[in-house]
Tab-separated table of C-alpha atoms in Angstrom:
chain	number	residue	atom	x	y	z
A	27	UNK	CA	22.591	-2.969	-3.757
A	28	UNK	CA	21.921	-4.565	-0.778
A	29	UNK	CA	18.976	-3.372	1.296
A	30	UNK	CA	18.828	-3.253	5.062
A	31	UNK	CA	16.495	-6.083	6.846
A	32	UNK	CA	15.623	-5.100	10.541
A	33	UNK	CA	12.919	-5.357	13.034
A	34	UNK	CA	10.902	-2.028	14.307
A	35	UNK	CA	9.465	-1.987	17.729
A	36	UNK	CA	5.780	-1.045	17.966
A	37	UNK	CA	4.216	0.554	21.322
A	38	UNK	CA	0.374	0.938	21.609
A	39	UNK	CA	-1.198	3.869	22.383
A	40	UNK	CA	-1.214	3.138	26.433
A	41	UNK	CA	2.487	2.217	25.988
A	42	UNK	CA	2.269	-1.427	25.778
A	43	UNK	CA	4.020	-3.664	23.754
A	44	UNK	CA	2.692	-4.468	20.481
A	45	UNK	CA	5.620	-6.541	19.076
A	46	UNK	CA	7.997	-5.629	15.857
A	47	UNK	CA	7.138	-5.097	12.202
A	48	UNK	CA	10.165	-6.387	9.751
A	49	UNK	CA	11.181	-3.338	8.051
A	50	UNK	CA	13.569	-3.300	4.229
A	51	UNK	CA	15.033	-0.597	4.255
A	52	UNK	CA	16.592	0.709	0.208
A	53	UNK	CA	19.569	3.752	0.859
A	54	UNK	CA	19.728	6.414	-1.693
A	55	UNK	CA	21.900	6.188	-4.173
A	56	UNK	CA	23.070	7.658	-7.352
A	57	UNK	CA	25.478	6.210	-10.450
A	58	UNK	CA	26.040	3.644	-8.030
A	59	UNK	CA	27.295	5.764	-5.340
A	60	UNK	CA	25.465	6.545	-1.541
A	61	UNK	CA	23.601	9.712	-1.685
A	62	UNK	CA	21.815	12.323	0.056
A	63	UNK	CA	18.146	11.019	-0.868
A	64	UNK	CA	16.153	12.828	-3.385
A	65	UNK	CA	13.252	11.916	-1.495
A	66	UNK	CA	10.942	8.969	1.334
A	67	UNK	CA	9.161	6.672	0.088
A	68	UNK	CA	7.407	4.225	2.082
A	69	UNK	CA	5.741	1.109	0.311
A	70	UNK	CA	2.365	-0.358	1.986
A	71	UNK	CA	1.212	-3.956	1.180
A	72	UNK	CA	-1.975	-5.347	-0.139
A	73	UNK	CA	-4.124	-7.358	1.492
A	74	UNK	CA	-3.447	-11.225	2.154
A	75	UNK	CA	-2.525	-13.395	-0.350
A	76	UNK	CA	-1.888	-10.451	-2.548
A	77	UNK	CA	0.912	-9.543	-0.674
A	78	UNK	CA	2.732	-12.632	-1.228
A	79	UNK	CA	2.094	-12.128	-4.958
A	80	UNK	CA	3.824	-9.066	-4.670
A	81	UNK	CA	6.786	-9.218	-2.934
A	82	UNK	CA	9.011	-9.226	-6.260
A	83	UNK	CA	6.987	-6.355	-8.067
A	84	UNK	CA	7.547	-4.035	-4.881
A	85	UNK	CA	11.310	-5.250	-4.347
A	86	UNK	CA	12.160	-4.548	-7.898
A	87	UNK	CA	10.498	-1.278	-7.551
A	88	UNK	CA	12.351	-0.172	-4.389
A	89	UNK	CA	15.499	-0.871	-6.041
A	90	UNK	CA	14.497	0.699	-8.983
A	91	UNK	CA	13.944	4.046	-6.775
A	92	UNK	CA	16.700	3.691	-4.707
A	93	UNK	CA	19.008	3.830	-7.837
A	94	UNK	CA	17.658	6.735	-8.851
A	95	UNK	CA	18.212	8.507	-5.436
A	96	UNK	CA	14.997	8.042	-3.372
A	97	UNK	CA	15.498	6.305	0.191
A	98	UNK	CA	12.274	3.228	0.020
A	99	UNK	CA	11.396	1.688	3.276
A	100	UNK	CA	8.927	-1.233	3.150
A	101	UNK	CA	7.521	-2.605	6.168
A	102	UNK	CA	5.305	-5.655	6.898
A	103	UNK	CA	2.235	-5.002	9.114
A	104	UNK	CA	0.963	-6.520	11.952
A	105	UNK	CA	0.519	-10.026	11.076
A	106	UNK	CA	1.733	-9.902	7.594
A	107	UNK	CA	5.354	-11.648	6.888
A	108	UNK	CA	7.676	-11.736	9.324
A	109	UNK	CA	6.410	-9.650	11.849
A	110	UNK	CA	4.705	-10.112	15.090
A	111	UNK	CA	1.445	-11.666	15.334
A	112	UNK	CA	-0.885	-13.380	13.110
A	113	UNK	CA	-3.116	-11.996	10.766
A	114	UNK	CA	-6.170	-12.828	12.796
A	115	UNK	CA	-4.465	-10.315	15.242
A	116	UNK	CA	-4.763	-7.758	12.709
A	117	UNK	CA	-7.244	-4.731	13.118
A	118	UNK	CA	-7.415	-1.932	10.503
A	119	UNK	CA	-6.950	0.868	13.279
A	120	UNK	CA	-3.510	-1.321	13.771
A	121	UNK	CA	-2.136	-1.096	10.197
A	122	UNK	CA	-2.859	2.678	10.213
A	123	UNK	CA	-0.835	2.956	12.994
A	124	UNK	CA	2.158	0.651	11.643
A	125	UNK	CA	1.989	3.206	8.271
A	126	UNK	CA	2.439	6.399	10.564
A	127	UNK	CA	5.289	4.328	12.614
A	128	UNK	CA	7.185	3.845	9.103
A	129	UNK	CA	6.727	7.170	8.296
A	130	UNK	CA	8.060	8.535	11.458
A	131	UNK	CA	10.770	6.419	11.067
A	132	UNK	CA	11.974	7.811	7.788
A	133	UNK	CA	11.825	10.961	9.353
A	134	UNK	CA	13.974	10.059	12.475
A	135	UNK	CA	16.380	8.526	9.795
A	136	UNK	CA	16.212	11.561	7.315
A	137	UNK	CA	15.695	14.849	8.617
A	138	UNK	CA	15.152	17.973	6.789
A	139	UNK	CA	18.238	18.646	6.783
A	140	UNK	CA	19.831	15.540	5.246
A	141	UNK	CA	17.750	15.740	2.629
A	142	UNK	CA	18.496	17.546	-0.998
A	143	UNK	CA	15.186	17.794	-2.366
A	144	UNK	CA	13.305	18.452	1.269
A	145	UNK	CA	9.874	17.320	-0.843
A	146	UNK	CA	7.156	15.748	1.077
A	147	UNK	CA	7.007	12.196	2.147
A	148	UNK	CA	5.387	9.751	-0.808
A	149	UNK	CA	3.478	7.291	0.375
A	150	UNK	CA	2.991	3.873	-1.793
A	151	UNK	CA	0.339	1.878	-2.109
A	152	UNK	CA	-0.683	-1.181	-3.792
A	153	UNK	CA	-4.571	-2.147	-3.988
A	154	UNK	CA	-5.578	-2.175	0.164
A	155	UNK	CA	-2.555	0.036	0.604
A	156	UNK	CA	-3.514	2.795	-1.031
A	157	UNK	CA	-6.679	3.190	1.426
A	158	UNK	CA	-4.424	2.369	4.325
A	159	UNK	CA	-1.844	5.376	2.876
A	160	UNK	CA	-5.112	7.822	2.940
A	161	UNK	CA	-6.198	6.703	6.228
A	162	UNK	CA	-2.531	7.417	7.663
A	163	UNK	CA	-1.852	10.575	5.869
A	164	UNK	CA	-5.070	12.096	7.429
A	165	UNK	CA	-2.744	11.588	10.575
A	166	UNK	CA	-0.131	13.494	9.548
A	167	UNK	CA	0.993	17.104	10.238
A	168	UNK	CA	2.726	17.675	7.395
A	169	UNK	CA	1.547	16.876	3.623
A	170	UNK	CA	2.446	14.005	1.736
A	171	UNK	CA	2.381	13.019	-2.038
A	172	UNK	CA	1.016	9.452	-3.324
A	173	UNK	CA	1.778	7.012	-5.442
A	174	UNK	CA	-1.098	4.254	-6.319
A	175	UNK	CA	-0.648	1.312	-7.779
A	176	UNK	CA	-3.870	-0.225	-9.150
A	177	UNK	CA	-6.132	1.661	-5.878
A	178	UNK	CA	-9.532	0.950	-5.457
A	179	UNK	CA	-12.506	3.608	-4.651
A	180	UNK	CA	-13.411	1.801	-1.373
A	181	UNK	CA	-12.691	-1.646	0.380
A	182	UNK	CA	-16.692	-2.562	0.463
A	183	UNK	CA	-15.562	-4.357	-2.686
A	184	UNK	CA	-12.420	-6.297	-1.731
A	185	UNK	CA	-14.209	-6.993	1.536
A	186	UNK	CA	-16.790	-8.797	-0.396
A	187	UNK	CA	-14.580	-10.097	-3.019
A	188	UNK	CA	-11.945	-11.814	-0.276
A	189	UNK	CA	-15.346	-13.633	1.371
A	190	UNK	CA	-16.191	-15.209	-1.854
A	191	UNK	CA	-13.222	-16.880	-1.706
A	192	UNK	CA	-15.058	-18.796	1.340
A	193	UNK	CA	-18.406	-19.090	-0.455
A	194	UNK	CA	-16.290	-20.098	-3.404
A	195	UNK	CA	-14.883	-23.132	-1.286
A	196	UNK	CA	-17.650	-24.196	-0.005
A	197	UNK	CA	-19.948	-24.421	-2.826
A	198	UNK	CA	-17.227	-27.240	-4.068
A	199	UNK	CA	-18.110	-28.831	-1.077
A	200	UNK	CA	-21.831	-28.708	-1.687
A	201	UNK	CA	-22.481	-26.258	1.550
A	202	UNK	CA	-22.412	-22.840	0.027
A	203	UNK	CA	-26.271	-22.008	1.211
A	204	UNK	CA	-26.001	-19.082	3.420
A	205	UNK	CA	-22.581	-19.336	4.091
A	206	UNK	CA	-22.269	-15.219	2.924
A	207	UNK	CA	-24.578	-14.090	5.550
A	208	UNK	CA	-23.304	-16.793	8.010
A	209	UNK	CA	-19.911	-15.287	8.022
A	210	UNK	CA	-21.247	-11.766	8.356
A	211	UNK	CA	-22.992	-12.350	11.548
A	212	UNK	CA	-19.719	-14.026	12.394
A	213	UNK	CA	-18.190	-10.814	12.373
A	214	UNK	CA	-21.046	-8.961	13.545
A	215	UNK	CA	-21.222	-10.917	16.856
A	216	UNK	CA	-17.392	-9.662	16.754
A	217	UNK	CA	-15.936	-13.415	16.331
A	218	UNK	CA	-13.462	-13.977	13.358
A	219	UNK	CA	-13.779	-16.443	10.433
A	220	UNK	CA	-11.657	-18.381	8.414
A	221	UNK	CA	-11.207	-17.806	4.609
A	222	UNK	CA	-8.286	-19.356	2.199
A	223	UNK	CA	-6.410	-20.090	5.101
A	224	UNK	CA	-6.572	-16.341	6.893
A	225	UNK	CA	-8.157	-15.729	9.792
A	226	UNK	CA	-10.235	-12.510	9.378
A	227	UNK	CA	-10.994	-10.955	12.961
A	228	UNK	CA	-14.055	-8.151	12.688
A	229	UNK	CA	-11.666	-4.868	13.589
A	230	UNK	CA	-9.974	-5.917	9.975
A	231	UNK	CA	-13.366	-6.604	7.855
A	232	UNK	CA	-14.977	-3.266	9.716
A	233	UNK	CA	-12.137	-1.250	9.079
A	234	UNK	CA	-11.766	-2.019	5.578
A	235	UNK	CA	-15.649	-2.294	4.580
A	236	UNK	CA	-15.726	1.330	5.995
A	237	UNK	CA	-12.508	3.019	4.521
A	238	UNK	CA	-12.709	5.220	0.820
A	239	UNK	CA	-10.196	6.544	-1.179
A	240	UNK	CA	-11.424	10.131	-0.535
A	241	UNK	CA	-8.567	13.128	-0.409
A	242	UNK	CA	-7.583	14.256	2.856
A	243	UNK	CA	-7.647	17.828	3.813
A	244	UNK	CA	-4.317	19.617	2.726
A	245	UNK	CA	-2.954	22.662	3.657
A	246	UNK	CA	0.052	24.560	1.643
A	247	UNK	CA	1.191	23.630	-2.019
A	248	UNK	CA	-1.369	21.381	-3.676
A	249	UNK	CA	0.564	17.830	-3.213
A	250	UNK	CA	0.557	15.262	-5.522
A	251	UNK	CA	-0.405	12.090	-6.876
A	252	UNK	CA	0.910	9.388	-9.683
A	253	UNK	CA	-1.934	7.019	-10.133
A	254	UNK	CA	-1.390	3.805	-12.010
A	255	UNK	CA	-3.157	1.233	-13.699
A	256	UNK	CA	-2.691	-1.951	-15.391
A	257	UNK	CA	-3.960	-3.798	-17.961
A	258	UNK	CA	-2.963	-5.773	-20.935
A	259	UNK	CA	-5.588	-4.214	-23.309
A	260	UNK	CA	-4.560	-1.991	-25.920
A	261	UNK	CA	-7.100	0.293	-25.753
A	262	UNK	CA	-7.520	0.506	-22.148
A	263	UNK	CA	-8.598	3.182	-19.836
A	264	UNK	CA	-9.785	4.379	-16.278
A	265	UNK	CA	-12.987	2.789	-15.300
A	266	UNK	CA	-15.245	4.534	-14.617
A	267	UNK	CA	-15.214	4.281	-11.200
A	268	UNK	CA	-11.510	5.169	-10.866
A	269	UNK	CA	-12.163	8.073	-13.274
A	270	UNK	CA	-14.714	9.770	-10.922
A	271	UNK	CA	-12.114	9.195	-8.127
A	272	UNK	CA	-9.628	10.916	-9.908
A	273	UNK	CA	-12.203	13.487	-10.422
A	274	UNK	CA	-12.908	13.872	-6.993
A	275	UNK	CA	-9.101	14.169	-5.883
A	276	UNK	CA	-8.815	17.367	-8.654
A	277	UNK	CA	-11.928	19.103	-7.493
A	278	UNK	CA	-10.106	18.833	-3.704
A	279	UNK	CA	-7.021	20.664	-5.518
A	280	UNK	CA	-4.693	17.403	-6.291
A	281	UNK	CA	-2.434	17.683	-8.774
A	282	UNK	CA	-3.262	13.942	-10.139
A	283	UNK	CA	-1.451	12.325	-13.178
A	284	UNK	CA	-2.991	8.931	-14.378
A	285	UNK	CA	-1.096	6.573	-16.181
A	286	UNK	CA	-2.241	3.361	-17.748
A	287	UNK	CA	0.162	0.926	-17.912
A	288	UNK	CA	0.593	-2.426	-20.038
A	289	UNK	CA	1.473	-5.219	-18.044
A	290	UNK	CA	-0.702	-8.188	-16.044
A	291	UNK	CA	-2.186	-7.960	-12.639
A	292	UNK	CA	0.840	-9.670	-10.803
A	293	UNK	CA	-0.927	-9.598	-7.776
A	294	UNK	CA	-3.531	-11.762	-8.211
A	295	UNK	CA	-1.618	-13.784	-11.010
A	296	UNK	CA	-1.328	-18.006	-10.779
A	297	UNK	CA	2.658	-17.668	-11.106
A	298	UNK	CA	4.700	-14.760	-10.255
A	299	UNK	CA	4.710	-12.144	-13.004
A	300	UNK	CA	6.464	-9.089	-13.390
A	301	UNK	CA	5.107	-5.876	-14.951
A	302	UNK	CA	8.490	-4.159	-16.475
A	303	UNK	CA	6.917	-1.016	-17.949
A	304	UNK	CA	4.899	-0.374	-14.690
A	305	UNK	CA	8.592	0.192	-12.770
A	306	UNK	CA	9.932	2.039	-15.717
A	307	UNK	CA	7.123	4.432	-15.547
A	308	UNK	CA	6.974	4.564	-11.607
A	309	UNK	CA	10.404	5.666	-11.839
A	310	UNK	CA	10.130	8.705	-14.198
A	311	UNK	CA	6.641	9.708	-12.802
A	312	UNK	CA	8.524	10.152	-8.878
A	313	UNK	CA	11.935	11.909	-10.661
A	314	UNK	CA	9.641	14.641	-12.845
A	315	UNK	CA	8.324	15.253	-9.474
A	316	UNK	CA	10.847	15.840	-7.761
A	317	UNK	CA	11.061	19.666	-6.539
């Protein structure tokens, strides 16, 4: 299989350029053979390095789906990759938008009527695209399904957690006094800062300090969601945190299947790892659902 690279234009909301995302694009297929899909699937990154530590998990995964007759587009945002800008350019507004703009995309591509099992759109994320898949779907007019891989209750936490990287660097240098707060008046006074070699302008940190991973409002058939988790444990489980969110998503009338998966946290691994059993599962979890 050999997936379709291309670059999608992006207009602001007045109209104005706003450059091109790099887009993969993974066609349906079945037994080997081009298909009607089964269903879309867009994949949304996680944030910075992260990303990078992913690109072969999410690949390997859109392949895996696309061979098993789902239609996967992956798209880079604003900043991220190969497309347009850099990632001090990025805002969180911004990467909402680029979401919806893959989404609409599919749907130019696939229309109802092109489509066998005419379920709703899944949107993928991984980590900080999870919340960035909420965010978007509360944009949509139509519902959506979900698949999370490894999603946090808020980005509060992997705000903080990507600034300690600078606090981190700095205390090696012997200057690590007040360096937290320093960088949050930084952003405050709306300037950017530099962490691990990312610039991080204040319409990013806002955005994600702000965002949850609360349900949107649904209308119709209760949608659905395939939550995963890794770990390498044997007697893992849900946090506790993740198991109130899960919690919270049933109470709003989500159907919500949790899986914990063994395998290591690729993203955030030294060397590049893969997590087999996490793709084998993704896999079956999106083909049970399938209407």
């Amino acid at each position: 299989m050999q997936p379709d690279f291309f670059f999608l234009p992006v207009a602001t909301s007045q109209g104005k350029d706003a450059g091109q995302r790099l887009c993969i694009h993974y066609a349906a297929q079945l037994d080997g053979v081009a298909c009607a899909p089964l269903g879309l699937v867009l994949y949304i990154h996680p944030f910075a390095e992260e990303m990078n530590k992913s690109r072969r998990m999410a690949a390997l995964q859109s392949r895996a789906l696309a061979e098993a007759g789902f239609a996967v587009l992956q798209i880079d945002l604003l900043g991220c990759g190969d497309s347009s800008g850099d990632f001090g350019d990025a805002t969180w507004e911004q990467w909402v938008k680029d979401v919806v703009i893959g989404c609409q995309w599919l749907h130019r591509k696939y229309p109802d009527e092109t489509r066998k099992g005419r379920g709703p759109l899944w949107l993928w994320g991984l980590r900080v695209g999870s919340l960035l898949a909420v965010d978007a779907a509360k944009r949509f007019d139509e519902p959506c399904n979900f698949l999370f891989w490894q999603p946090p209750a808020s980005g509060k936490p992997l705000l903080q957690q990507f600034l300690r990287l600078k606090v981190a660097g700095d205390m090696l240098a012997g200057q690590s006094k007040g360096v937290m707060e320093g960088m949050r008046q930084q952003l405050a006074s709306g300037s950017s800062v530099e962490i691990a070699g990312y610039m991080l302008a204040p319409g990013l940190a806002s955005g994600l300090e702000q965002v949850t991973l609360l349900p949107p409002a649904m209308s119709g058939p209760a949608p659905q969601v395939e939550w995963f988790e890794l770990s390498t444990r044997e007697d893992a489980s849900l946090s506790p945190i993740s198991a109130k969110t899960v919690l919270a998503w049933e109470q709003a009338g989500w159907r919500v299947n949790s899986h914990l998966v063994n395998g290591p946290a690729f993203w955030q691994t030294t060397e590049i790892e893969d997590a087999p059993l996490l793709i084998e599962a993704t896999t079956a979890a999106l083909r049970r659902a399938r209407p």
